[in-house]
Short mmCIF file of C-alpha atoms in Angstrom, two decimals:
data_model
loop_
_atom_site.label_atom_id
_atom_site.label_comp_id
_atom_site.label_asym_id
_atom_site.label_seq_id
_atom_site.Cartn_x
_atom_site.Cartn_y
_atom_site.Cartn_z
CA MET A 1 -27.97 -180.70 139.36
CA PHE A 2 -27.64 -181.51 142.86
CA GLU A 3 -23.77 -182.32 142.20
CA VAL A 4 -23.14 -178.97 140.27
CA ALA A 5 -24.81 -177.11 143.29
CA GLY A 6 -22.39 -178.41 145.17
CA ALA A 7 -25.18 -180.67 147.60
CA PHE A 8 -22.34 -183.53 146.98
CA SER A 9 -18.73 -181.90 147.83
CA PRO A 10 -17.85 -178.73 150.10
CA SER A 11 -18.67 -175.85 147.19
CA PRO A 12 -20.91 -176.32 144.30
CA CYS A 13 -19.07 -177.26 140.66
CA ALA A 14 -19.94 -173.69 139.46
CA ASP A 15 -21.74 -170.52 140.08
CA VAL A 16 -24.43 -170.01 137.70
CA LEU A 17 -26.40 -173.56 137.09
CA ALA A 18 -28.06 -173.67 133.15
CA LEU A 19 -31.28 -176.16 133.11
CA VAL A 20 -32.11 -177.25 129.29
CA ALA A 21 -35.10 -178.50 129.82
CA GLY A 22 -38.79 -177.23 130.06
CA ASP A 23 -40.51 -179.47 132.35
CA ALA A 24 -42.22 -178.87 135.69
CA ASP A 25 -40.97 -181.41 137.26
CA PHE A 26 -37.52 -179.98 137.92
CA LEU A 27 -39.15 -177.33 139.96
CA PRO A 28 -38.60 -179.18 143.41
CA ALA A 29 -35.11 -179.46 142.41
CA LEU A 30 -34.66 -176.07 141.26
CA ARG A 31 -35.58 -174.91 144.36
CA ALA A 32 -33.46 -177.00 146.49
CA VAL A 33 -30.43 -175.48 144.65
CA LEU A 34 -31.29 -172.20 144.90
CA GLN A 35 -31.21 -172.37 148.50
CA ARG A 36 -27.47 -173.14 148.30
CA PRO A 37 -25.97 -169.64 148.82
CA GLU A 38 -23.14 -170.23 146.50
CA LEU A 39 -25.00 -170.39 144.01
CA ARG A 40 -25.39 -167.00 142.11
CA ARG A 41 -28.06 -167.74 139.60
CA ALA A 42 -30.00 -170.14 137.89
CA TYR A 43 -31.33 -170.55 133.95
CA VAL A 44 -33.96 -172.36 132.80
CA ILE A 45 -33.77 -172.58 128.63
CA ALA A 46 -36.35 -174.06 126.99
CA GLY A 47 -38.64 -173.68 123.85
CA ALA A 48 -41.72 -171.18 124.10
CA GLY A 49 -43.95 -173.67 123.42
CA ALA A 50 -42.48 -176.41 126.09
CA VAL A 51 -43.18 -174.48 129.14
CA SER A 52 -46.67 -174.53 131.69
CA ARG A 53 -47.71 -170.83 132.90
CA ARG A 54 -47.48 -172.20 135.97
CA TYR A 55 -43.94 -173.24 135.69
CA ARG A 56 -43.05 -169.44 134.51
CA ASP A 57 -44.61 -168.46 137.67
CA ALA A 58 -42.95 -170.54 139.78
CA ILE A 59 -39.51 -169.11 137.94
CA ALA A 60 -40.53 -166.03 138.06
CA ALA A 61 -41.05 -165.85 141.91
CA GLU A 62 -37.25 -167.33 142.54
CA GLU A 63 -35.34 -163.87 142.60
CA ARG A 64 -32.20 -165.65 141.65
CA ALA A 65 -33.45 -168.01 139.05
CA ALA A 66 -34.98 -166.57 135.71
CA LEU A 67 -36.50 -167.90 132.15
CA LEU A 68 -34.58 -168.44 129.10
CA SER A 69 -36.05 -168.59 125.67
CA LEU A 70 -33.97 -171.64 123.47
CA ASP A 71 -35.10 -170.52 120.11
CA GLY A 72 -33.48 -166.57 120.81
CA LEU A 73 -30.21 -168.68 122.01
CA LEU A 74 -30.29 -170.56 119.12
CA GLY A 75 -30.80 -167.75 116.88
CA GLN A 76 -27.74 -166.69 118.36
CA MET A 77 -26.03 -169.40 117.96
CA ALA A 78 -26.99 -170.43 114.64
CA PRO A 79 -27.83 -167.47 112.86
CA GLY A 80 -27.05 -169.15 109.32
CA VAL A 81 -30.61 -171.35 111.04
CA LEU A 82 -33.63 -170.01 109.86
CA ASP A 83 -36.63 -170.66 111.92
CA LEU A 84 -39.77 -169.84 110.39
CA ARG A 85 -41.99 -172.42 110.99
CA ALA A 86 -45.89 -172.73 111.30
CA GLY A 87 -46.68 -169.43 113.28
CA ARG A 88 -42.94 -167.41 112.78
CA ARG A 89 -43.73 -167.42 109.07
CA PRO A 90 -44.17 -163.95 107.48
CA ARG A 91 -47.53 -163.21 107.28
CA ARG A 92 -48.69 -159.80 105.29
CA SER A 93 -51.55 -157.65 106.38
CA ASP A 94 -54.35 -160.15 104.15
CA GLY A 95 -53.12 -163.13 106.36
CA VAL A 96 -51.25 -164.85 103.56
CA ALA A 97 -47.67 -165.82 103.62
CA ASP A 98 -44.99 -163.10 103.38
CA VAL A 99 -42.62 -164.25 100.23
CA GLU A 100 -40.78 -161.05 100.74
CA GLY A 101 -40.87 -161.20 104.73
CA VAL A 102 -38.98 -164.73 103.52
CA MET A 103 -36.24 -163.14 101.44
CA ASP A 104 -35.49 -160.37 104.32
CA ALA A 105 -34.99 -162.99 106.97
CA LEU A 106 -32.51 -164.84 104.31
CA GLU A 107 -30.71 -162.00 103.11
CA LYS A 108 -30.16 -160.77 106.49
CA ALA A 109 -28.74 -164.27 107.29
CA ALA A 110 -26.60 -164.85 104.42
CA THR A 111 -25.60 -161.11 105.01
CA ALA A 112 -25.14 -162.05 109.02
CA ALA A 113 -23.24 -165.57 107.70
CA THR A 114 -20.66 -163.72 105.26
CA ALA A 115 -19.65 -161.28 108.28
CA ASN A 116 -19.04 -164.32 110.56
CA ALA A 117 -16.99 -166.03 108.22
CA ASN A 118 -14.90 -162.84 107.18
CA ALA A 119 -13.74 -162.07 111.31
CA ASN A 120 -13.22 -165.82 111.96
CA ALA A 121 -10.90 -165.72 109.00
CA THR A 122 -9.44 -162.58 109.94
CA ALA A 123 -9.01 -163.45 113.32
CA ASN A 124 -7.33 -166.94 112.44
CA ALA A 125 -3.64 -166.17 111.12
CA ALA A 126 -3.88 -169.64 109.59
CA ALA A 127 -6.83 -168.80 107.32
CA ALA A 128 -6.18 -165.29 106.51
CA ASN A 129 -5.15 -165.29 103.39
CA ALA A 130 -7.54 -168.03 102.68
CA ALA A 131 -11.47 -166.94 100.94
CA ALA A 132 -14.42 -166.66 103.27
CA ALA A 133 -16.69 -169.61 103.07
CA PRO A 134 -19.73 -169.07 105.00
CA PRO A 135 -21.59 -171.92 105.67
CA PRO A 136 -24.90 -172.92 104.26
CA LEU A 137 -28.11 -171.35 104.92
CA THR A 138 -31.12 -173.52 106.61
CA LEU A 139 -34.87 -172.38 105.65
CA ASN A 140 -37.31 -173.77 108.16
CA LEU A 141 -40.68 -173.05 106.64
CA SER A 142 -42.50 -176.48 107.99
CA GLY A 143 -45.15 -176.85 110.04
CA PRO A 144 -49.28 -176.88 108.97
CA GLY A 145 -50.25 -173.44 111.75
CA GLY A 146 -49.76 -170.06 110.34
CA ALA A 147 -49.49 -168.31 106.80
CA ALA A 148 -50.23 -171.44 104.51
CA TRP A 149 -46.87 -172.48 102.46
CA GLY A 150 -48.43 -173.40 99.22
CA ASP A 151 -47.67 -174.23 95.64
CA GLY A 152 -48.00 -170.45 95.05
CA GLU A 153 -45.57 -169.09 97.52
CA MET A 154 -43.07 -172.46 97.16
CA ALA A 155 -42.87 -171.03 93.46
CA ALA A 156 -42.67 -167.28 93.84
CA LEU A 157 -39.84 -168.00 96.33
CA VAL A 158 -38.05 -169.82 94.14
CA ARG A 159 -38.34 -167.11 91.80
CA ARG A 160 -36.67 -164.37 93.93
CA LEU A 161 -34.12 -166.80 94.88
CA VAL A 162 -33.09 -167.45 91.55
CA GLY A 163 -33.01 -164.14 91.07
CA ARG A 164 -30.60 -163.40 93.45
CA PRO A 165 -27.69 -166.13 93.06
CA ALA A 166 -25.75 -164.80 95.79
CA ILE A 167 -27.98 -165.89 98.22
CA ALA A 168 -29.39 -169.34 96.30
CA ALA A 169 -25.55 -170.28 96.71
CA LEU A 170 -25.91 -170.70 100.65
CA LEU A 171 -29.04 -172.03 100.32
CA GLY A 172 -28.24 -175.59 102.29
CA GLU A 173 -31.39 -177.12 103.52
CA LEU A 174 -34.89 -176.62 102.93
CA TRP A 175 -37.64 -177.99 105.41
CA VAL A 176 -41.06 -177.56 103.70
CA HIS A 177 -42.61 -180.86 105.07
CA HIS A 178 -46.57 -180.42 106.39
CA THR A 179 -47.18 -177.44 104.48
CA SER A 180 -49.48 -177.73 101.74
CA LEU A 181 -46.94 -178.32 98.79
CA SER A 182 -48.06 -180.80 96.03
CA ASP A 183 -47.03 -181.78 93.05
CA GLU A 184 -47.29 -178.53 91.39
CA ALA A 185 -44.26 -177.38 93.75
CA ALA A 186 -41.68 -180.29 91.85
CA SER A 187 -41.06 -178.44 88.85
CA PRO A 188 -39.85 -174.57 90.83
CA LEU A 189 -38.48 -177.58 93.67
CA CYS A 190 -36.24 -178.45 90.88
CA GLU A 191 -35.16 -175.54 89.50
CA LEU A 192 -34.08 -174.91 92.87
CA ILE A 193 -32.14 -178.15 92.96
CA ARG A 194 -30.40 -176.86 90.06
CA ALA A 195 -29.89 -173.21 90.53
CA SER A 196 -28.03 -173.81 94.19
CA PRO A 197 -25.94 -176.00 96.33
CA LEU A 198 -28.95 -177.75 98.28
CA ARG A 199 -27.90 -180.77 100.22
CA GLU A 200 -31.24 -181.00 102.09
CA LEU A 201 -34.90 -181.40 100.69
CA HIS A 202 -37.79 -182.18 103.69
CA VAL A 203 -40.82 -182.66 101.64
CA SER A 204 -42.88 -184.92 103.48
CA ASP A 205 -46.10 -185.46 104.71
CA CYS A 206 -47.62 -182.55 103.22
CA ASN A 207 -51.49 -181.64 102.12
CA PRO A 208 -51.68 -182.80 99.76
CA GLY A 209 -48.42 -183.90 99.06
CA LEU A 210 -46.01 -185.00 96.76
CA SER A 211 -46.46 -188.13 95.00
CA LEU A 212 -44.22 -190.88 93.71
CA ASP A 213 -43.87 -188.67 90.87
CA GLY A 214 -43.00 -185.04 91.88
CA VAL A 215 -40.70 -187.05 94.43
CA GLU A 216 -38.53 -188.50 91.38
CA ALA A 217 -38.50 -185.51 89.75
CA LEU A 218 -36.85 -183.84 92.03
CA ALA A 219 -34.32 -186.72 91.81
CA ALA A 220 -33.83 -186.62 88.13
CA ALA A 221 -33.54 -182.74 88.65
CA ALA A 222 -30.62 -184.37 91.06
CA GLU A 223 -29.14 -186.48 88.77
CA GLU A 224 -28.86 -183.11 86.30
CA ALA A 225 -27.01 -180.89 88.77
CA GLY A 226 -24.55 -183.48 88.61
CA CYS A 227 -25.09 -184.11 92.74
CA GLY A 228 -22.94 -187.13 93.73
CA SER A 229 -20.32 -186.53 90.78
CA SER A 230 -16.81 -184.71 91.07
CA SER A 231 -18.56 -181.14 90.38
CA ARG A 232 -21.25 -181.37 93.09
CA PRO A 233 -19.69 -184.57 95.46
CA ARG A 234 -22.37 -184.35 97.98
CA ARG A 235 -25.61 -186.13 97.04
CA LEU A 236 -29.27 -184.92 97.78
CA TYR A 237 -30.95 -186.04 100.88
CA ILE A 238 -34.92 -186.14 99.68
CA ASN A 239 -37.12 -186.99 103.04
CA ALA A 240 -40.42 -188.69 101.39
CA ARG A 241 -41.28 -190.63 104.06
CA HIS A 242 -44.90 -190.14 103.33
CA LEU A 243 -43.68 -192.28 100.54
CA PRO A 244 -44.49 -196.09 101.33
CA PRO A 245 -41.40 -198.55 100.54
CA SER A 246 -43.39 -199.83 97.21
CA ALA A 247 -41.77 -201.97 94.96
CA GLU A 248 -42.16 -199.53 92.65
CA ALA A 249 -40.63 -196.25 95.01
CA VAL A 250 -37.95 -198.77 96.05
CA ALA A 251 -36.88 -199.19 92.14
CA MET A 252 -36.83 -195.33 91.93
CA GLN A 253 -34.96 -195.22 94.62
CA ARG A 254 -32.04 -197.67 93.72
CA SER A 255 -32.25 -196.20 90.03
CA PHE A 256 -31.03 -192.57 91.90
CA ALA A 257 -28.88 -193.42 94.40
CA ALA A 258 -25.86 -192.03 92.56
CA SER A 259 -27.09 -188.81 92.95
CA VAL A 260 -29.90 -189.11 96.38
CA THR A 261 -30.10 -190.49 99.25
CA LEU A 262 -34.01 -190.97 99.43
CA ARG A 263 -35.81 -191.31 102.52
CA LEU A 264 -39.03 -193.36 101.83
CA GLY A 265 -41.70 -194.45 104.61
CA GLY A 266 -41.25 -197.87 106.23
CA GLY A 267 -38.08 -199.69 106.61
CA ARG A 268 -34.56 -199.32 108.32
CA GLY A 269 -34.34 -195.62 109.46
CA GLY A 270 -37.32 -194.83 107.40
CA GLY A 271 -40.04 -194.65 110.32
CA LYS A 272 -43.29 -196.23 109.86
CA GLY A 273 -44.37 -194.01 106.94
CA SER A 274 -47.99 -194.14 105.35
CA PRO A 275 -49.33 -194.11 102.22
CA SER A 276 -48.75 -191.15 100.03
CA PRO A 277 -51.75 -188.55 100.51
CA GLN A 278 -52.42 -188.26 96.74
CA GLY A 279 -52.99 -192.58 96.34
CA ARG A 280 -51.19 -194.66 93.75
CA GLY A 281 -54.72 -195.59 92.51
CA LYS A 282 -56.35 -195.90 88.92
CA GLY A 283 -57.16 -191.99 88.67
CA SER A 284 -55.13 -190.24 90.77
CA PRO A 285 -52.91 -187.27 89.59
CA ALA A 286 -50.02 -189.52 90.28
CA SER A 287 -50.81 -192.55 87.99
CA GLN A 288 -52.46 -190.03 85.48
CA GLY A 289 -49.17 -188.09 85.94
CA ARG A 290 -46.88 -191.74 84.99
CA LYS A 291 -48.96 -192.25 82.00
CA GLY A 292 -48.37 -188.72 80.95
CA GLY A 293 -44.91 -188.33 81.24
CA GLY A 294 -45.17 -187.03 84.56
CA SER A 295 -46.36 -184.09 86.82
CA GLY A 296 -44.02 -182.82 88.81
CA GLY A 297 -42.58 -180.48 85.63
CA GLY A 298 -39.74 -182.40 85.83
CA ARG A 299 -38.03 -185.60 83.87
CA ALA A 300 -40.24 -188.21 85.76
CA HIS A 301 -38.68 -192.09 84.62
CA HIS A 302 -37.03 -195.21 85.93
CA LYS A 303 -33.75 -196.05 84.66
CA GLY A 304 -33.93 -199.62 84.34
CA GLY A 305 -36.16 -200.01 85.93
#
Protein backbone atom coordinates (compact mmCIF):
# COMPACT_ATOMS: atom_id res chain seq x y z
CA MET A 1 0.00 0.00 0.00
CA PHE A 2 2.80 2.41 0.89
CA GLU A 3 4.63 1.59 -2.33
CA VAL A 4 1.55 2.32 -4.45
CA ALA A 5 1.07 5.60 -2.61
CA GLY A 6 4.65 6.64 -3.42
CA ALA A 7 6.23 6.28 0.03
CA PHE A 8 9.38 4.75 -1.46
CA SER A 9 9.57 6.69 -4.73
CA PRO A 10 9.38 10.32 -5.89
CA SER A 11 5.80 9.87 -7.06
CA PRO A 12 2.99 7.39 -6.40
CA CYS A 13 2.27 4.51 -8.77
CA ALA A 14 -1.39 5.53 -8.88
CA ASP A 15 -3.55 8.43 -7.78
CA VAL A 16 -6.43 6.23 -6.61
CA LEU A 17 -5.96 3.40 -4.12
CA ALA A 18 -8.36 0.45 -3.70
CA LEU A 19 -7.92 -1.60 -0.53
CA VAL A 20 -9.91 -4.84 -0.62
CA ALA A 21 -10.03 -5.65 3.08
CA GLY A 22 -12.42 -4.98 5.93
CA ASP A 23 -9.86 -5.31 8.71
CA ALA A 24 -9.56 -2.18 10.89
CA ASP A 25 -5.86 -2.95 11.37
CA PHE A 26 -5.33 -1.21 8.03
CA LEU A 27 -6.62 2.12 9.39
CA PRO A 28 -3.21 3.53 10.49
CA ALA A 29 -1.72 2.69 7.10
CA LEU A 30 -4.74 4.14 5.33
CA ARG A 31 -4.42 7.40 7.24
CA ALA A 32 -0.70 7.51 6.52
CA VAL A 33 -1.05 7.14 2.76
CA LEU A 34 -3.84 9.72 2.70
CA GLN A 35 -1.27 12.25 3.86
CA ARG A 36 0.31 12.05 0.41
CA PRO A 37 -1.13 14.97 -1.60
CA GLU A 38 -0.68 13.06 -4.86
CA LEU A 39 -3.22 10.45 -3.76
CA ARG A 40 -6.61 11.75 -4.82
CA ARG A 41 -8.83 9.04 -3.38
CA ALA A 42 -8.73 5.81 -1.39
CA TYR A 43 -11.49 3.20 -1.48
CA VAL A 44 -11.94 0.48 1.09
CA ILE A 45 -13.81 -2.45 -0.45
CA ALA A 46 -15.32 -5.09 1.83
CA GLY A 47 -18.37 -7.23 2.47
CA ALA A 48 -21.26 -5.73 4.40
CA GLY A 49 -20.62 -7.78 7.51
CA ALA A 50 -16.83 -7.52 7.45
CA VAL A 51 -16.41 -3.90 8.58
CA SER A 52 -16.89 -2.79 12.17
CA ARG A 53 -18.93 0.31 12.97
CA ARG A 54 -15.83 2.01 14.37
CA TYR A 55 -13.92 1.40 11.14
CA ARG A 56 -16.87 2.62 9.07
CA ASP A 57 -16.97 5.86 11.07
CA ALA A 58 -13.21 6.31 10.71
CA ILE A 59 -13.39 5.90 6.93
CA ALA A 60 -16.31 8.31 6.72
CA ALA A 61 -14.29 10.89 8.66
CA GLU A 62 -11.56 10.86 6.00
CA GLU A 63 -12.36 13.40 3.29
CA ARG A 64 -10.65 11.45 0.52
CA ALA A 65 -11.69 7.96 1.57
CA ALA A 66 -14.86 5.98 0.90
CA LEU A 67 -16.25 2.55 1.74
CA LEU A 68 -17.60 0.49 -1.16
CA SER A 69 -19.69 -2.68 -0.94
CA LEU A 70 -17.86 -5.76 -2.21
CA ASP A 71 -21.19 -7.48 -2.80
CA GLY A 72 -22.36 -4.63 -5.03
CA LEU A 73 -19.17 -4.66 -7.08
CA LEU A 74 -19.27 -8.43 -7.53
CA GLY A 75 -22.87 -8.14 -8.65
CA GLN A 76 -21.80 -5.76 -11.41
CA MET A 77 -18.74 -7.80 -12.36
CA ALA A 78 -20.53 -11.15 -12.32
CA PRO A 79 -24.24 -10.57 -13.00
CA GLY A 80 -24.71 -14.30 -13.52
CA VAL A 81 -23.96 -15.02 -9.85
CA LEU A 82 -27.08 -14.68 -7.71
CA ASP A 83 -26.08 -14.32 -4.08
CA LEU A 84 -29.33 -15.06 -2.23
CA ARG A 85 -27.73 -16.56 0.84
CA ALA A 86 -29.47 -16.54 4.22
CA GLY A 87 -30.80 -13.03 4.87
CA ARG A 88 -30.60 -12.15 1.16
CA ARG A 89 -33.21 -14.78 0.27
CA PRO A 90 -36.44 -13.16 -0.91
CA ARG A 91 -39.10 -13.29 1.80
CA ARG A 92 -42.86 -12.99 1.59
CA SER A 93 -44.86 -10.79 3.95
CA ASP A 94 -45.66 -13.86 6.07
CA GLY A 95 -41.95 -14.56 6.60
CA VAL A 96 -41.78 -17.58 4.26
CA ALA A 97 -39.12 -17.78 1.57
CA ASP A 98 -40.43 -16.27 -1.65
CA VAL A 99 -39.89 -18.80 -4.44
CA GLU A 100 -41.38 -16.41 -7.01
CA GLY A 101 -38.87 -13.80 -5.89
CA VAL A 102 -36.05 -16.26 -6.55
CA MET A 103 -37.47 -16.97 -10.01
CA ASP A 104 -37.71 -13.24 -10.73
CA ALA A 105 -34.02 -12.86 -9.81
CA LEU A 106 -33.11 -15.79 -12.05
CA GLU A 107 -35.08 -14.36 -14.95
CA LYS A 108 -33.39 -10.97 -14.62
CA ALA A 109 -29.96 -12.61 -14.42
CA ALA A 110 -30.71 -14.77 -17.46
CA THR A 111 -31.86 -11.73 -19.44
CA ALA A 112 -28.76 -9.75 -18.45
CA ALA A 113 -26.42 -12.65 -19.21
CA THR A 114 -27.95 -13.16 -22.65
CA ALA A 115 -27.79 -9.44 -23.44
CA ASN A 116 -24.14 -9.26 -22.38
CA ALA A 117 -23.27 -12.29 -24.49
CA ASN A 118 -24.96 -10.77 -27.53
CA ALA A 119 -23.21 -7.45 -26.98
CA ASN A 120 -19.82 -9.13 -26.67
CA ALA A 121 -20.44 -11.17 -29.81
CA THR A 122 -21.41 -8.05 -31.73
CA ALA A 123 -18.34 -6.17 -30.50
CA ASN A 124 -16.03 -9.01 -31.42
CA ALA A 125 -15.77 -9.23 -35.19
CA ALA A 126 -14.44 -12.78 -35.04
CA ALA A 127 -17.51 -13.91 -33.13
CA ALA A 128 -20.06 -11.65 -34.76
CA ASN A 129 -21.52 -14.47 -36.80
CA ALA A 130 -21.35 -17.03 -34.04
CA ALA A 131 -24.26 -17.84 -31.75
CA ALA A 132 -23.93 -15.90 -28.52
CA ALA A 133 -23.69 -18.33 -25.61
CA PRO A 134 -24.34 -16.66 -22.24
CA PRO A 135 -22.28 -17.92 -19.31
CA PRO A 136 -24.02 -20.34 -16.93
CA LEU A 137 -25.85 -18.91 -13.94
CA THR A 138 -24.89 -19.61 -10.34
CA LEU A 139 -27.71 -19.62 -7.78
CA ASN A 140 -26.56 -19.50 -4.16
CA LEU A 141 -29.36 -20.06 -1.63
CA SER A 142 -27.10 -21.35 1.13
CA GLY A 143 -27.06 -20.44 4.78
CA PRO A 144 -29.13 -21.15 7.88
CA GLY A 145 -30.31 -17.56 8.40
CA GLY A 146 -33.17 -15.64 6.83
CA ALA A 147 -36.35 -17.25 5.56
CA ALA A 148 -35.99 -21.02 5.83
CA TRP A 149 -35.23 -22.89 2.61
CA GLY A 150 -36.54 -26.44 2.92
CA ASP A 151 -37.86 -29.32 0.85
CA GLY A 152 -41.11 -27.54 -0.09
CA GLU A 153 -39.32 -24.44 -1.37
CA MET A 154 -36.84 -26.57 -3.30
CA ALA A 155 -39.61 -28.59 -4.96
CA ALA A 156 -41.55 -25.42 -5.84
CA LEU A 157 -38.49 -23.79 -7.40
CA VAL A 158 -37.69 -26.88 -9.48
CA ARG A 159 -41.28 -27.02 -10.78
CA ARG A 160 -40.97 -23.42 -11.93
CA LEU A 161 -37.58 -24.00 -13.50
CA VAL A 162 -38.78 -27.06 -15.38
CA GLY A 163 -41.67 -24.93 -16.64
CA ARG A 164 -39.19 -22.28 -17.84
CA PRO A 165 -36.71 -24.36 -19.88
CA ALA A 166 -34.95 -21.26 -21.25
CA ILE A 167 -33.91 -20.31 -17.72
CA ALA A 168 -33.23 -23.88 -16.60
CA ALA A 169 -30.91 -24.27 -19.59
CA LEU A 170 -28.65 -21.55 -18.15
CA LEU A 171 -28.34 -22.89 -14.60
CA GLY A 172 -24.78 -24.11 -14.06
CA GLU A 173 -24.39 -24.16 -10.28
CA LEU A 174 -26.79 -24.54 -7.36
CA TRP A 175 -25.64 -23.94 -3.78
CA VAL A 176 -28.08 -25.01 -1.06
CA HIS A 177 -25.77 -26.16 1.72
CA HIS A 178 -26.54 -25.25 5.33
CA THR A 179 -30.27 -25.05 4.54
CA SER A 180 -33.20 -27.16 5.80
CA LEU A 181 -33.14 -29.77 3.04
CA SER A 182 -33.61 -33.48 3.70
CA ASP A 183 -33.89 -36.60 1.57
CA GLU A 184 -37.30 -35.33 0.45
CA ALA A 185 -35.45 -32.77 -1.67
CA ALA A 186 -33.59 -35.47 -3.59
CA SER A 187 -36.50 -36.16 -5.95
CA PRO A 188 -36.92 -32.55 -7.23
CA LEU A 189 -33.13 -32.12 -7.35
CA CYS A 190 -32.91 -35.24 -9.52
CA GLU A 191 -35.49 -33.69 -11.83
CA LEU A 192 -33.42 -30.51 -11.99
CA ILE A 193 -30.27 -32.47 -12.86
CA ARG A 194 -32.10 -34.02 -15.79
CA ALA A 195 -33.69 -30.73 -16.91
CA SER A 196 -30.65 -28.43 -16.76
CA PRO A 197 -26.93 -28.49 -17.64
CA LEU A 198 -26.05 -28.35 -13.93
CA ARG A 199 -22.30 -28.57 -13.32
CA GLU A 200 -22.13 -28.16 -9.55
CA LEU A 201 -24.58 -29.05 -6.78
CA HIS A 202 -23.70 -28.19 -3.18
CA VAL A 203 -25.96 -29.96 -0.64
CA SER A 204 -23.63 -30.37 2.32
CA ASP A 205 -24.36 -29.71 5.99
CA CYS A 206 -28.10 -29.28 5.76
CA ASN A 207 -30.40 -29.89 8.71
CA PRO A 208 -31.73 -32.58 8.78
CA GLY A 209 -29.66 -33.16 5.66
CA LEU A 210 -29.39 -35.57 2.76
CA SER A 211 -28.33 -39.07 3.74
CA LEU A 212 -26.16 -41.34 1.64
CA ASP A 213 -29.35 -42.64 0.01
CA GLY A 214 -30.38 -39.15 -1.05
CA VAL A 215 -26.94 -38.30 -2.43
CA GLU A 216 -26.81 -41.62 -4.27
CA ALA A 217 -30.12 -40.77 -5.93
CA LEU A 218 -28.54 -37.52 -7.16
CA ALA A 219 -25.56 -39.41 -8.55
CA ALA A 220 -27.87 -41.87 -10.30
CA ALA A 221 -29.81 -38.99 -11.86
CA ALA A 222 -26.54 -37.51 -13.15
CA GLU A 223 -25.69 -40.84 -14.74
CA GLU A 224 -29.15 -41.05 -16.32
CA ALA A 225 -28.78 -37.49 -17.63
CA GLY A 226 -25.57 -38.48 -19.41
CA CYS A 227 -23.11 -36.49 -17.30
CA GLY A 228 -19.58 -37.46 -18.30
CA SER A 229 -20.72 -38.80 -21.67
CA SER A 230 -20.22 -37.47 -25.19
CA SER A 231 -23.62 -35.76 -25.08
CA ARG A 232 -22.85 -34.04 -21.75
CA PRO A 233 -19.09 -34.21 -21.26
CA ARG A 234 -18.80 -32.44 -17.92
CA ARG A 235 -19.26 -34.60 -14.85
CA LEU A 236 -21.56 -33.27 -12.13
CA TYR A 237 -19.72 -32.11 -9.02
CA ILE A 238 -21.71 -32.93 -5.86
CA ASN A 239 -20.51 -31.46 -2.59
CA ALA A 240 -21.69 -33.77 0.22
CA ARG A 241 -18.83 -33.22 2.63
CA HIS A 242 -21.16 -33.88 5.59
CA LEU A 243 -21.07 -37.58 4.72
CA PRO A 244 -18.14 -39.49 6.23
CA PRO A 245 -15.98 -41.52 3.82
CA SER A 246 -17.34 -44.87 5.00
CA ALA A 247 -16.68 -47.99 2.95
CA GLU A 248 -20.24 -47.81 1.63
CA ALA A 249 -19.92 -44.14 0.66
CA VAL A 250 -16.56 -44.65 -1.05
CA ALA A 251 -17.95 -47.64 -2.97
CA MET A 252 -20.82 -45.49 -4.20
CA GLN A 253 -18.41 -42.67 -5.04
CA ARG A 254 -16.36 -45.02 -7.21
CA SER A 255 -19.48 -46.58 -8.74
CA PHE A 256 -20.56 -43.26 -10.26
CA ALA A 257 -17.08 -41.85 -10.93
CA ALA A 258 -17.69 -41.70 -14.69
CA SER A 259 -20.61 -39.30 -14.20
CA VAL A 260 -20.04 -37.61 -10.85
CA THR A 261 -17.24 -36.03 -8.86
CA LEU A 262 -18.49 -36.59 -5.32
CA ARG A 263 -16.92 -34.80 -2.40
CA LEU A 264 -17.19 -36.64 0.89
CA GLY A 265 -16.00 -35.50 4.31
CA GLY A 266 -12.50 -36.33 5.47
CA GLY A 267 -9.65 -37.53 3.31
CA ARG A 268 -7.72 -35.55 0.75
CA GLY A 269 -9.43 -32.31 -0.18
CA GLY A 270 -12.55 -33.20 1.77
CA GLY A 271 -11.99 -31.53 5.10
CA LYS A 272 -12.54 -33.34 8.36
CA GLY A 273 -16.18 -33.99 7.63
CA SER A 274 -18.84 -35.00 10.12
CA PRO A 275 -21.32 -37.85 10.47
CA SER A 276 -24.46 -37.65 8.36
CA PRO A 277 -27.07 -35.59 10.23
CA GLN A 278 -29.60 -38.39 9.85
CA GLY A 279 -27.19 -41.05 10.99
CA ARG A 280 -26.65 -44.51 9.57
CA GLY A 281 -27.87 -46.52 12.52
CA LYS A 282 -30.46 -49.26 12.50
CA GLY A 283 -33.92 -47.84 11.97
CA SER A 284 -32.70 -44.47 10.69
CA PRO A 285 -34.38 -43.02 7.58
CA ALA A 286 -31.21 -43.71 5.59
CA SER A 287 -30.96 -47.38 6.57
CA GLN A 288 -34.68 -47.86 5.95
CA GLY A 289 -34.29 -46.21 2.55
CA ARG A 290 -31.70 -48.79 1.49
CA LYS A 291 -33.95 -51.65 2.52
CA GLY A 292 -36.88 -50.10 0.69
CA GLY A 293 -35.07 -49.04 -2.46
CA GLY A 294 -34.02 -45.49 -1.62
CA SER A 295 -35.69 -42.56 0.10
CA GLY A 296 -34.69 -39.76 -2.23
CA GLY A 297 -37.12 -40.27 -5.07
CA GLY A 298 -34.39 -41.40 -7.50
CA ARG A 299 -32.99 -44.88 -7.93
CA ALA A 300 -30.51 -45.82 -5.24
CA HIS A 301 -28.10 -48.63 -5.98
CA HIS A 302 -24.50 -49.70 -6.06
CA LYS A 303 -23.26 -51.01 -9.40
CA GLY A 304 -21.17 -53.95 -8.53
CA GLY A 305 -20.47 -52.43 -5.10
